[in-house]
Coordinates of C-alpha atoms and ligand atoms in Angstrom, one line a residue:
X1 CA 39.4 108.4 123.0
X2 CA 37.2 111.0 124.5
X3 CA 36.0 112.0 128.0
X4 CA 32.5 112.5 128.4
X5 CA 31.4 115.1 131.2
X6 CA 28.1 116.5 132.7
X7 CA 27.7 119.5 134.7
X8 CA 24.6 120.8 136.4
X9 CA 25.3 124.4 137.0
X10 CA 27.4 127.1 135.3
X11 CA 29.8 127.0 138.3
X12 CA 30.2 123.5 137.9
X13 CA 31.2 124.0 134.3
X14 CA 33.7 126.7 135.6
X15 CA 35.0 123.9 137.9
X16 CA 35.7 121.8 134.8
X17 CA 37.5 124.8 133.5
X18 CA 39.7 125.1 136.5
X19 CA 40.6 121.5 136.5
X20 CA 41.6 121.8 132.7
X21 CA 43.9 124.7 133.3
X22 CA 46.1 122.5 135.5
X23 CA 47.2 120.8 132.5
X24 CA 47.5 123.6 130.2
X25 CA 50.9 124.4 129.0
X26 CA 52.5 127.5 127.0
X27 CA 51.2 127.4 123.3
X28 CA 48.2 125.1 123.8
X29 CA 45.3 125.5 121.7
X30 CA 41.8 124.7 123.2
X31 CA 38.8 124.8 120.6
X32 CA 35.3 125.2 122.2
X33 CA 32.4 124.3 120.4
X34 CA 28.7 124.4 120.8
X35 CA 25.5 126.4 120.2
X36 CA 25.1 129.9 121.6
X37 CA 24.5 129.7 125.2
X38 CA 26.0 126.2 125.5
X39 CA 28.6 127.6 127.9
X40 CA 32.0 128.2 126.0
X41 CA 32.6 131.6 127.6
X42 CA 31.7 130.2 131.0
X43 CA 34.2 127.3 130.6
X44 CA 36.8 130.1 129.7
X45 CA 36.1 131.9 132.8
X46 CA 36.9 128.7 134.7
X47 CA 40.3 128.2 132.7
X48 CA 41.1 131.9 133.5
X49 CA 40.3 131.3 137.5
X50 CA 42.5 128.2 137.2
X51 CA 45.5 130.1 135.5
X52 CA 45.1 132.8 138.2
X53 CA 43.6 135.6 135.8
X54 CA 42.2 138.4 137.9
X55 CA 40.3 140.4 135.4
X56 CA 36.8 139.5 134.5
X57 CA 36.6 137.1 131.6
X58 CA 33.9 138.2 129.3
X59 CA 32.9 137.1 125.7
X60 CA 35.2 138.8 123.1
X61 CA 31.9 140.0 121.3
X62 CA 32.9 143.5 120.4
X63 CA 36.7 143.3 120.4
X64 CA 38.0 139.9 118.4
X65 CA 40.5 139.0 121.0
X66 CA 40.5 139.3 124.9
X67 CA 44.3 138.9 126.3
X68 CA 44.6 137.8 129.8
X69 CA 47.6 137.1 132.0
X70 CA 48.1 134.8 134.7
X71 CA 50.3 131.9 135.4
X72 CA 50.0 131.4 131.6
X73 CA 48.9 134.3 129.0
X74 CA 45.7 133.6 127.4
X75 CA 44.3 134.8 124.2
X76 CA 40.5 134.4 124.1
X77 CA 39.0 134.5 120.6
X78 CA 35.4 134.1 119.3
X79 CA 35.1 133.4 115.6
X80 CA 31.3 133.1 115.7
X81 CA 30.7 135.4 112.8
X82 CA 32.0 134.9 109.3
X83 CA 33.9 138.1 109.3
X84 CA 35.5 137.1 112.3
X85 CA 37.2 134.2 110.6
X86 CA 38.7 136.7 108.0
X87 CA 39.8 139.2 111.1
X88 CA 41.8 136.0 112.5
X89 CA 43.3 135.5 109.2
X90 CA 44.2 139.1 108.8
X91 CA 45.7 139.0 112.4
X92 CA 47.8 136.0 111.6
X93 CA 46.6 133.2 114.3
X94 CA 50.3 132.5 115.3
X95 CA 50.7 136.1 116.6
X96 CA 47.5 136.3 118.6
X97 CA 48.7 137.1 122.1
X98 CA 52.2 136.4 121.7
X99 CA 54.1 133.2 121.2
X100 CA 53.7 131.5 124.6
X101 CA 50.1 132.2 125.0
X102 CA 47.5 129.7 125.4
X103 CA 44.9 130.1 122.6
X104 CA 41.1 129.6 123.7
X105 CA 38.9 129.8 120.6
X106 CA 35.2 129.8 120.6
X107 CA 33.8 128.3 117.4
X108 CA 37.2 127.1 116.6
X109 CA 35.9 124.3 114.5
X110 CA 35.0 126.8 111.7
X111 CA 38.8 127.5 111.1
X112 CA 40.0 124.1 112.3
X113 CA 42.3 123.9 109.2
X114 CA 44.2 126.9 110.3
X115 CA 44.8 125.8 113.9
X116 CA 47.8 123.8 115.1
X117 CA 47.3 120.1 114.7
X118 CA 47.8 119.5 118.3
X119 CA 44.9 120.9 120.2
X120 CA 42.1 119.9 122.5
X121 CA 38.6 120.0 121.5
X122 CA 35.8 120.6 124.0
X123 CA 32.3 120.5 122.9
X124 CA 29.4 121.7 125.0
X125 CA 25.9 120.5 124.5
X126 CA 22.5 121.6 126.3
X127 CA 20.4 118.6 127.3
X128 CA 16.8 119.1 126.4
X129 CA 15.5 117.2 129.4
X130 CA 17.0 120.0 132.0
X131 CA 17.9 123.4 130.7
X132 CA 20.8 123.9 133.2
X133 CA 22.6 120.4 132.3
X134 CA 25.4 120.5 129.9
X135 CA 27.0 117.6 128.5
X136 CA 30.9 118.2 127.8
X137 CA 33.0 116.0 125.4
X138 CA 36.6 116.6 125.6
X139 CA 38.7 115.0 122.7
X140 CA 42.5 115.2 122.4
X141 CA 44.0 115.9 118.9
X142 CA 47.7 115.4 118.4
X143 CA 50.5 114.0 120.3
X144 CA 51.1 116.5 123.1
X145 CA 47.6 115.8 124.3
X146 CA 48.1 112.0 123.9
X147 CA 50.8 112.2 126.5
X148 CA 48.7 114.3 128.9
X149 CA 45.8 112.2 128.5
X150 CA 45.9 109.8 131.5
X151 CA 46.4 112.9 133.6
X152 CA 43.6 114.6 132.3
X153 CA 41.1 111.6 132.7
X154 CA 42.0 111.7 136.3
X155 CA 41.7 115.1 136.9
X156 CA 38.4 115.3 135.1
X157 CA 37.0 112.2 136.7
X158 CA 34.7 113.8 139.3
X159 CA 32.8 115.5 136.4
X160 CA 32.1 112.2 134.4
X161 CA 28.7 111.7 133.0
X162 CA 26.8 109.1 134.8
X163 CA 26.0 106.0 132.6
X164 CA 22.6 106.4 131.4
X165 CA 19.7 103.7 132.5
X166 CA 18.5 101.4 129.5
X167 CA 15.3 102.8 128.0
X168 CA 13.1 100.0 129.2
X169 CA 14.2 100.7 132.8
X170 CA 13.1 104.4 132.4
X171 CA 9.5 103.6 131.4
X172 CA 7.1 104.4 134.1
Ligands
ADP1 P1 28.5 130.5 125.0 O1 29.8 131.0 125.1 O2 28.4 129.1 124.6 O3 27.7 131.2 124.0 P2 28.0 131.3 127.7 O4 28.9 130.7 128.5 O5 28.2 132.8 127.2 O6 27.7 130.5 126.4 O7 26.4 131.3 128.4 C1 26.0 130.1 129.0 C2 25.0 130.6 129.7 O8 24.3 129.3 130.4 C3 25.3 131.3 130.8 O9 24.2 132.3 131.2 C4 25.5 130.2 132.0 O10 25.1 130.9 133.5 C5 24.2 129.3 131.9 N1 24.3 127.9 132.3 C6 23.4 127.2 132.9 N2 23.8 126.1 133.2 C7 25.0 126.0 132.7 C8 26.1 124.8 132.8 N3 26.0 123.7 133.3 N4 27.2 125.4 132.1 C9 27.6 126.6 131.7 N5 26.7 127.5 131.6 C10 25.3 127.2 132.1
MG2 MG1 30.8 132.7 124.1

């Protein structure tokens, strides 16, 4: 059960974030995964917009966690570097940003075992053919996302990745 999306610009990825924001609930965890520059922080910017955050959302590169308040409170974490994983452990993940916050965690796969079982995984991939295009795969994990899945599919429908042409058709 996955939803496969495609965005052609950073703004379009922010739009996906805004759409995702509309189904978020207190205590949700969203794991963002993908290479450096794939667009994880860009997507978080969109989620922030969707939750009515007025502050500028930037990568938590120098501080482990950025906290924002909007319709829901957000804790935005990036555990890219190994020492960050330890920092997150020291902070006690549960306490990050308070009990009701939505946790948006870049490179969260690295600490998957420590995260709530109920979480949404969003993977961004750069397509080699076109430097701007990103493929985004959304995977639900756990019962709370299973319940919201149909709604999520509807909301993300405008961003669906078009079906690829068969290889033989693509030949000149
Ligand atoms: P990450 O957090 O995954 O390292 P960032 O979101 O910080 O990535 O950076 C992504 C970069 O790629 C930004 O400079 C953004 O403007 C650019 N970009 C170009 N096209 C897209 C797209 N379709 N989606 C997201 N970002 C894009
Ligand atoms: Mg980032």
